[in-house]
Amino acid sequence: MSVLDSQAQELARRLHDAHETYKEKTFTHRRFKHKDILPLLNALGGPLSVSQVGESLEKRSIHQVKAGIGQTKVLLWSQMHGDEATATMAMFDIFAFLQAKNDGFDELRQTILTNTTLYFVPMLNPDGAERFQRRTATDIDMNRDALRLQTPEGTLLKNLQQTLKPLVGFNLHDQNPRYGVGKTGKQAVVSFLATAYDEDRNVNDVRQRSMQLIVGMNRALQQFIPGQVGRYDDEFEPRAFGDNIQKWGTTLILIESGGFKGDPEKMTIRRLNFVAILTALKSIADGSYKQENSADYQAIPENGRALFDVLIRNATVIREGRPVLVDVGINQYETNTKAADEFYYKSSVDDIGDLSTFYGLDEIDATGLTLVPAYTYPDTLDSVADLAKLDLPALGRDGVVAFKVRKAQKDNFPAQAVHLLFEGSLPAQPLELEQIPTFLLKKGNKIQYRFINGFWKENSENRQNGVID
């Protein structure tokens, strides 16, 4: 490693360790709204300036935060998909960093702010953020609207790129947390992409700069998440902003915030965004990225869908009186509350069979275990409140985890680890695709695992909730 590389690594380590100092305390989860960021924007001071540059379809304001006096322009935007909020949090952490002084980073700030002018657009899709959904209020995916420009938010983004003509753009997203790094079985915590600008995926000076910057960011992050940085597939998407902005002459870097086990609100990845973006801005400001070998970009393993939240291996199920050996892939999906400010998990059996080429964030070796139906409490309860009258732990030890209720709201998920049945009963067949995974794993007559809504008691590190069916 060169002296320059060592210095860059040390800077990344210092930024990582100091992140808590600049962390915007308002953000404790990802489901914040437009109204939550407005007072934060209004409170920003020098060297930052805030201006409204547009508004969404539903008239929510979209703002630009400007910093620096340098000739090199950099445009950064977050949350063009409303449910991809990690980088928005990191942006506000960066704002706090840029406003600080006498903390050991003054030289870094001076380098960045003297040599670049930064244009941040946090929460480009505030209507989507209100619903915590990917698409805009028009139900259009803004990242497939670069050509038709039917969304006001997409039109704004193109206007900013065409007017500012930045050298570099950062397109900041979240990706499915079930992406893995190559064939390693490791979760892709962060993924990068130097977007293609044509079908042949050619590399010109504009795209090469993307690759060089990504090489530096990857090196910086490897010391915190070794082997957990992926390279996103660069197939050309003619409707996407990333691909078109690269074509329009701005070096485009896509950063995808994936998943980190035990951290559903992505606070760890928020910190990694803070580190990656600031180290990249420093290398843009001083030109050090030019020394990177763009070929090292291709050495970053490509990410892919290779993970389940839970993978049960080698379980036996009985079909037509015959034992069948299967693996079971389970995913725990987030379901928004009505106000989209909280979520519950509703899990699904997403694959059955030979899953030996897949991995699980949690894995169970069920060799010698038989997957059988869970038991339903014999009496029908009037309401969910009646659960408090029962000895749920004792019932659970006997495999009784499902309860019929007469009065319940379909979207009111119970806090207890139970499977409520508002209509009907548990399936007679305990294992079917797209079924809610509530079942038992037994060895002989002894229950080894009780699965309720895709969770089991021994998996206590994860937040759990019951389900209503």
XYZ file of C-alpha atoms in Angstrom:
469
model
C 0.000 0.000 0.000
C 1.365 3.404 -0.985
C 1.868 6.259 1.461
C -1.082 8.037 -0.177
C -3.284 4.975 0.274
C -2.227 4.659 3.909
C -3.109 8.285 4.535
C -6.505 7.808 2.897
C -7.171 4.738 5.030
C -6.215 6.612 8.174
C -8.546 9.472 7.230
C -11.407 7.028 6.667
C -10.744 5.468 10.068
C -10.763 8.852 11.778
C -14.023 9.826 10.068
C -15.576 6.512 11.024
C -14.563 6.873 14.659
C -15.727 10.504 14.825
C -19.102 9.973 13.146
C -21.084 10.003 16.382
C -20.000 13.616 16.921
C -21.782 14.733 13.747
C -24.721 12.323 13.803
C -28.040 14.143 13.439
C -29.934 12.901 16.498
C -33.372 13.480 14.942
C -33.020 10.333 12.861
C -33.518 7.189 14.912
C -35.261 5.217 12.172
C -35.721 5.349 8.395
C -39.402 6.285 8.263
C -39.054 10.015 8.783
C -41.091 12.472 6.739
C -40.671 15.718 4.836
C -41.901 17.628 7.896
C -39.062 16.121 9.919
C -36.289 17.467 7.705
C -37.687 20.995 7.264
C -36.575 22.309 10.682
C -33.178 20.706 10.154
C -32.770 22.489 6.827
C -33.916 25.779 8.344
C -31.322 25.442 11.103
C -28.348 25.028 8.761
C -25.816 27.832 8.763
C -22.484 28.728 7.215
C -20.755 27.504 5.184
C -24.033 25.959 3.980
C -26.799 27.795 2.162
C -30.276 26.372 1.631
C -32.678 27.196 -1.182
C -35.888 25.697 -2.492
C -35.334 24.413 -6.014
C -38.686 22.756 -6.699
C -41.636 20.918 -5.299
C -43.237 17.521 -5.590
C -46.554 16.678 -7.225
C -48.235 17.115 -3.837
C -46.544 20.497 -3.324
C -43.892 19.409 -0.842
C -40.801 21.568 -1.125
C -37.542 20.158 -2.464
C -34.385 21.880 -1.295
C -30.789 22.253 -2.338
C -27.993 22.657 0.191
C -24.946 24.353 -1.276
C -21.428 24.419 0.151
C -18.005 25.424 -1.135
C -16.492 27.936 -3.545
C -14.445 25.684 -5.822
C -14.649 25.334 -9.590
C -15.367 21.598 -9.489
C -19.094 21.038 -9.049
C -20.518 17.933 -7.395
C -24.233 17.078 -7.265
C -25.522 14.616 -4.667
C -29.152 13.533 -4.280
C -30.868 11.066 -2.000
C -34.206 9.317 -1.677
C -35.379 9.546 -5.277
C -37.059 6.349 -4.098
C -39.113 7.351 -1.082
C -38.369 4.229 0.958
C -34.588 4.513 0.525
C -33.669 6.893 3.323
C -30.223 5.828 4.537
C -28.255 8.399 2.547
C -30.595 11.215 3.576
C -29.567 10.590 7.165
C -25.909 10.518 6.130
C -26.302 13.822 4.268
C -27.417 15.608 7.423
C -24.459 14.089 9.260
C -22.221 15.514 6.524
C -23.897 18.912 6.910
C -22.990 18.875 10.612
C -19.437 17.883 9.722
C -19.066 20.709 7.204
C -20.252 23.241 9.795
C -17.869 22.057 12.519
C -14.433 23.460 13.330
C -11.423 22.854 15.581
C -12.054 19.102 15.624
C -8.971 17.869 13.788
C -10.676 17.945 10.380
C -10.267 21.625 9.463
C -7.701 20.824 6.767
C -10.052 18.299 5.159
C -12.943 20.748 5.196
C -10.782 23.476 3.691
C -9.602 21.142 0.927
C -13.162 20.164 0.020
C -14.795 23.588 0.327
C -12.003 25.486 -1.439
C -11.739 23.174 -4.417
C -15.337 22.057 -4.941
C -18.844 23.443 -4.871
C -21.244 20.868 -3.485
C -24.949 20.731 -4.276
C -26.940 18.357 -2.055
C -30.599 17.492 -2.680
C -31.886 15.503 0.309
C -35.194 13.656 -0.127
C -35.843 14.209 -3.830
C -39.096 12.220 -3.559
C -40.876 13.634 -0.474
C -44.276 12.257 -1.535
C -42.845 8.750 -1.657
C -41.152 9.320 1.695
C -44.535 10.287 3.175
C -45.837 6.823 2.269
C -42.435 5.134 2.630
C -42.807 3.746 -0.864
C -40.433 3.530 -3.794
C -42.527 5.432 -6.327
C -43.703 9.009 -6.526
C -47.285 10.151 -5.908
C -47.939 9.467 -9.605
C -47.013 5.807 -8.993
C -44.160 6.317 -11.455
C -40.683 5.071 -10.616
C -38.693 8.294 -10.911
C -35.577 6.328 -11.784
C -37.311 5.138 -14.949
C -38.441 8.646 -15.927
C -35.212 10.160 -17.250
C -36.501 10.238 -20.840
C -40.212 11.046 -20.586
C -39.859 13.370 -17.573
C -43.463 12.939 -16.443
C -42.658 13.521 -12.774
C -41.892 17.038 -11.495
C -39.179 15.560 -9.299
C -37.462 13.856 -12.229
C -37.750 17.008 -14.316
C -36.086 18.926 -11.485
C -33.202 16.468 -11.309
C -32.507 16.738 -15.020
C -32.712 20.532 -14.861
C -30.179 20.588 -12.029
C -27.776 18.392 -13.961
C -28.196 20.370 -17.172
C -27.870 23.747 -15.441
C -25.063 22.999 -12.996
C -23.156 20.642 -15.314
C -21.392 18.991 -12.370
C -18.219 17.016 -12.888
C -19.446 14.284 -10.540
C -22.879 13.137 -9.400
C -23.744 10.823 -6.505
C -26.988 8.872 -6.919
C -27.741 7.543 -3.436
C -30.031 4.555 -2.965
C -30.912 1.604 -0.744
C -30.996 -1.902 -2.135
C -32.622 -5.148 -1.090
C -30.804 -6.369 2.040
C -30.817 -9.916 0.670
C -28.142 -9.190 -1.920
C -24.926 -11.103 -1.375
C -21.338 -10.446 -2.437
C -20.423 -12.782 -5.271
C -20.631 -16.399 -4.120
C -19.220 -15.735 -0.675
C -22.471 -15.954 1.262
C -21.697 -12.567 2.801
C -24.331 -9.849 2.845
C -23.667 -6.859 0.570
C -23.622 -4.016 3.089
C -22.742 -1.409 0.459
C -22.674 -1.769 -3.321
C -21.279 0.582 -5.944
C -21.930 1.077 -9.639
C -20.208 3.090 -12.317
C -23.287 3.231 -14.522
C -23.051 2.366 -18.207
C -23.959 5.016 -20.756
C -24.603 2.638 -23.665
C -25.656 -0.927 -24.421
C -22.055 -2.012 -25.024
C -20.964 -0.784 -21.595
C -18.084 1.175 -23.056
C -15.729 3.122 -20.823
C -14.886 6.729 -21.649
C -13.137 9.285 -19.458
C -16.400 10.169 -17.716
C -17.169 6.593 -16.705
C -13.543 5.793 -15.917
C -13.600 8.546 -13.311
C -16.578 6.790 -11.680
C -14.575 3.596 -11.479
C -11.540 5.330 -10.009
C -13.582 7.046 -7.320
C -15.321 3.784 -6.447
C -11.974 1.987 -6.110
C -10.962 4.494 -3.447
C -14.281 4.272 -1.601
C -14.155 0.484 -1.672
C -10.684 0.476 -0.162
C -11.834 2.848 2.567
C -14.826 0.683 3.496
C -13.047 -2.677 3.405
C -11.423 -1.949 6.758
C -14.890 -1.757 8.358
C -16.845 -4.358 6.356
C -14.229 -6.705 4.849
C -15.636 -8.723 1.973
C -19.038 -7.041 2.197
C -18.800 -4.468 -0.602
C -20.430 -5.438 -3.883
C -20.456 -4.181 -7.445
C -23.916 -3.657 -8.913
C -24.729 -5.103 -12.330
C -23.932 -2.519 -15.026
C -26.493 -3.601 -17.610
C -27.574 -0.468 -19.449
C -31.014 0.842 -18.464
C -31.980 3.494 -21.052
C -34.710 5.014 -18.843
C -32.648 5.414 -15.666
C -31.165 8.667 -14.443
C -27.846 7.142 -13.495
C -27.179 5.793 -16.968
C -28.370 8.963 -18.682
C -26.493 11.361 -16.436
C -23.337 9.418 -17.257
C -24.290 9.831 -20.923
C -24.939 13.552 -20.416
C -21.345 14.029 -19.302
C -21.443 13.919 -15.504
C -19.408 11.191 -13.832
C -22.060 9.173 -12.013
C -21.520 7.086 -8.904
C -24.346 4.930 -7.623
C -24.131 3.978 -3.953
C -26.536 1.300 -2.760
C -27.067 0.837 0.980
C -27.841 -2.842 1.471
C -28.295 -4.613 4.773
C -26.373 -5.201 7.971
C -27.491 -8.038 10.206
C -29.139 -6.882 13.414
C -29.478 -3.286 12.177
C -32.814 -2.961 10.359
C -32.771 0.847 10.615
C -29.367 0.930 8.849
C -27.514 3.148 11.310
C -24.282 1.276 10.602
C -24.668 1.802 6.856
C -25.522 5.454 7.476
C -22.069 5.815 9.053
C -20.449 4.026 6.111
C -22.147 6.443 3.689
C -20.737 9.326 5.725
C -17.228 7.874 5.433
C -17.448 6.871 1.762
C -18.871 10.177 0.543
C -16.441 12.365 2.485
C -13.421 10.340 1.377
C -14.643 10.577 -2.222
C -15.176 14.339 -1.950
C -11.636 14.705 -0.642
C -10.223 12.733 -3.579
C -12.254 14.848 -6.023
C -11.050 18.032 -4.349
C -7.353 17.159 -4.446
C -7.448 15.004 -7.586
C -5.966 11.966 -5.840
C -8.548 9.661 -7.446
C -6.593 10.003 -10.705
C -3.944 7.683 -9.293
C -6.429 4.834 -8.884
C -6.384 1.926 -11.316
C -9.854 1.652 -12.831
C -9.217 -2.054 -13.483
C -9.519 -2.600 -9.717
C -13.188 -1.677 -10.055
C -13.860 -4.905 -11.939
C -12.216 -6.860 -9.120
C -15.022 -5.889 -6.751
C -17.331 -8.955 -6.648
C -20.673 -8.474 -8.347
C -23.616 -8.658 -6.004
C -26.651 -10.842 -6.565
C -29.788 -12.286 -4.973
C -28.264 -15.159 -3.039
C -29.573 -14.690 0.503
C -32.649 -15.519 2.515
C -33.366 -14.033 5.906
C -33.663 -17.585 7.203
C -32.508 -20.747 5.468
C -33.512 -24.083 6.945
C -31.369 -26.863 5.512
C -32.145 -30.580 5.274
C -35.592 -30.634 6.865
C -37.928 -33.547 6.315
C -41.559 -33.046 5.334
C -44.082 -35.803 4.896
C -45.908 -35.784 1.574
C -48.434 -38.495 0.773
C -46.939 -40.574 3.577
C -43.442 -40.251 2.130
C -40.506 -38.352 3.681
C -39.114 -35.620 1.432
C -35.835 -33.808 2.142
C -36.059 -30.045 1.544
C -34.382 -26.749 2.252
C -36.702 -23.861 3.117
C -35.983 -20.213 2.273
C -37.855 -17.672 4.408
C -37.882 -13.900 4.062
C -39.125 -11.452 6.680
C -40.780 -8.552 4.837
C -41.461 -5.133 6.301
C -45.104 -4.032 6.219
C -45.826 -0.360 6.814
C -48.322 0.761 9.408
C -51.148 2.922 8.088
C -49.197 6.117 8.800
C -46.032 4.585 7.324
C -44.037 5.703 10.352
C -43.470 2.201 11.735
C -43.442 -1.311 10.340
C -44.179 -4.888 11.213
C -42.751 -8.051 9.764
C -44.862 -10.382 7.678
C -42.807 -13.356 6.578
C -43.145 -15.679 3.622
C -41.885 -19.057 2.489
C -40.146 -17.937 -0.696
C -38.522 -21.162 -1.871
C -38.544 -24.885 -1.166
C -36.222 -27.599 -2.450
C -32.491 -27.817 -3.073
C -31.212 -24.412 -1.972
C -27.578 -25.476 -1.657
C -26.464 -22.565 -3.872
C -28.063 -20.043 -1.502
C -27.209 -18.751 1.948
C -29.153 -17.495 4.930
C -28.527 -14.538 7.165
C -29.629 -17.052 9.776
C -29.305 -20.755 9.048
C -30.652 -23.830 10.785
C -29.353 -27.317 10.132
C -32.538 -29.357 10.389
C -30.903 -32.707 9.657
C -32.963 -35.338 11.437
C -35.831 -32.919 12.094
C -39.339 -33.138 10.680
C -41.344 -30.057 9.752
C -44.910 -30.416 11.017
C -47.924 -28.136 11.525
C -48.079 -25.929 14.592
C -51.043 -26.385 16.918
C -54.054 -24.100 17.223
C -55.602 -23.235 20.586
C -58.940 -25.081 20.747
C -61.133 -22.168 21.884
C -61.927 -19.061 19.859
C -60.989 -15.808 21.585
C -63.289 -12.808 21.494
C -60.442 -10.361 20.910
C -56.680 -10.002 20.923
C -56.896 -8.698 24.498
C -57.879 -12.205 25.643
C -54.332 -13.373 24.931
C -53.327 -11.736 28.221
C -55.427 -14.307 30.080
C -53.432 -17.216 28.659
C -50.079 -18.685 29.629
C -48.504 -18.166 26.221
C -45.029 -19.503 27.149
C -46.510 -22.761 28.431
C -48.719 -23.124 25.369
C -45.747 -22.360 23.139
C -43.685 -25.106 24.736
C -46.424 -27.503 23.637
C -46.412 -26.056 20.114
C -49.668 -24.108 20.515
C -48.887 -20.827 18.760
C -52.012 -20.113 16.667
C -55.200 -18.571 18.058
C -58.587 -17.931 16.483
C -60.100 -14.520 17.259
C -63.581 -13.147 16.523
C -62.627 -9.456 16.572
C -59.403 -8.231 15.057
C -58.101 -5.754 12.536
C -56.228 -7.284 9.649
C -53.487 -4.657 9.800
C -53.095 -4.777 13.592
C -50.116 -7.064 14.078
C -49.834 -8.483 17.615
C -46.732 -7.661 19.649
C -46.748 -11.190 21.045
C -45.134 -13.978 19.067
C -48.415 -15.603 18.038
C -50.217 -16.383 14.809
C -53.757 -14.996 14.955
C -56.439 -16.487 12.766
C -59.237 -14.059 11.985
C -60.658 -16.163 9.190
C -60.053 -19.848 8.601
C -57.286 -21.935 10.133
C -53.661 -22.849 9.664
C -53.048 -24.709 6.402
C -53.230 -28.467 6.753
C -50.044 -28.635 4.728
C -47.406 -26.870 6.874
C -45.114 -25.944 4.010
C -46.255 -24.183 0.847
C -44.814 -21.382 -1.244
C -45.870 -17.859 -0.195
C -47.314 -19.251 3.018
C -46.692 -17.478 6.329
C -44.025 -19.683 7.955
C -45.662 -20.869 11.162
C -44.732 -24.478 11.907
C -42.713 -26.750 14.182
C -39.459 -28.605 13.685
C -39.530 -31.789 15.736
C -37.158 -34.619 16.531
C -39.416 -37.505 17.322
C -42.005 -36.052 19.681
C -39.760 -33.263 20.953
C -40.126 -29.747 19.579
C -36.736 -28.312 18.611
C -37.902 -25.087 16.922
C -41.188 -23.166 16.975
C -41.533 -20.925 13.934
C -44.082 -18.117 14.191
C -44.263 -15.679 11.285
C -40.769 -16.697 10.169
C -39.112 -16.158 13.571
C -38.182 -18.580 16.293
C -37.577 -18.028 19.988
C -33.858 -18.787 19.853
C -33.501 -15.958 17.321
C -34.023 -13.327 19.997
C -31.491 -10.807 18.608
C -34.023 -9.781 15.969
C -37.099 -7.687 16.587
C -40.099 -10.005 16.290
C -43.832 -9.657 16.075
C -46.762 -11.950 15.578
C -49.027 -11.981 12.569
C -52.733 -11.922 11.800
C -53.962 -14.073 8.958
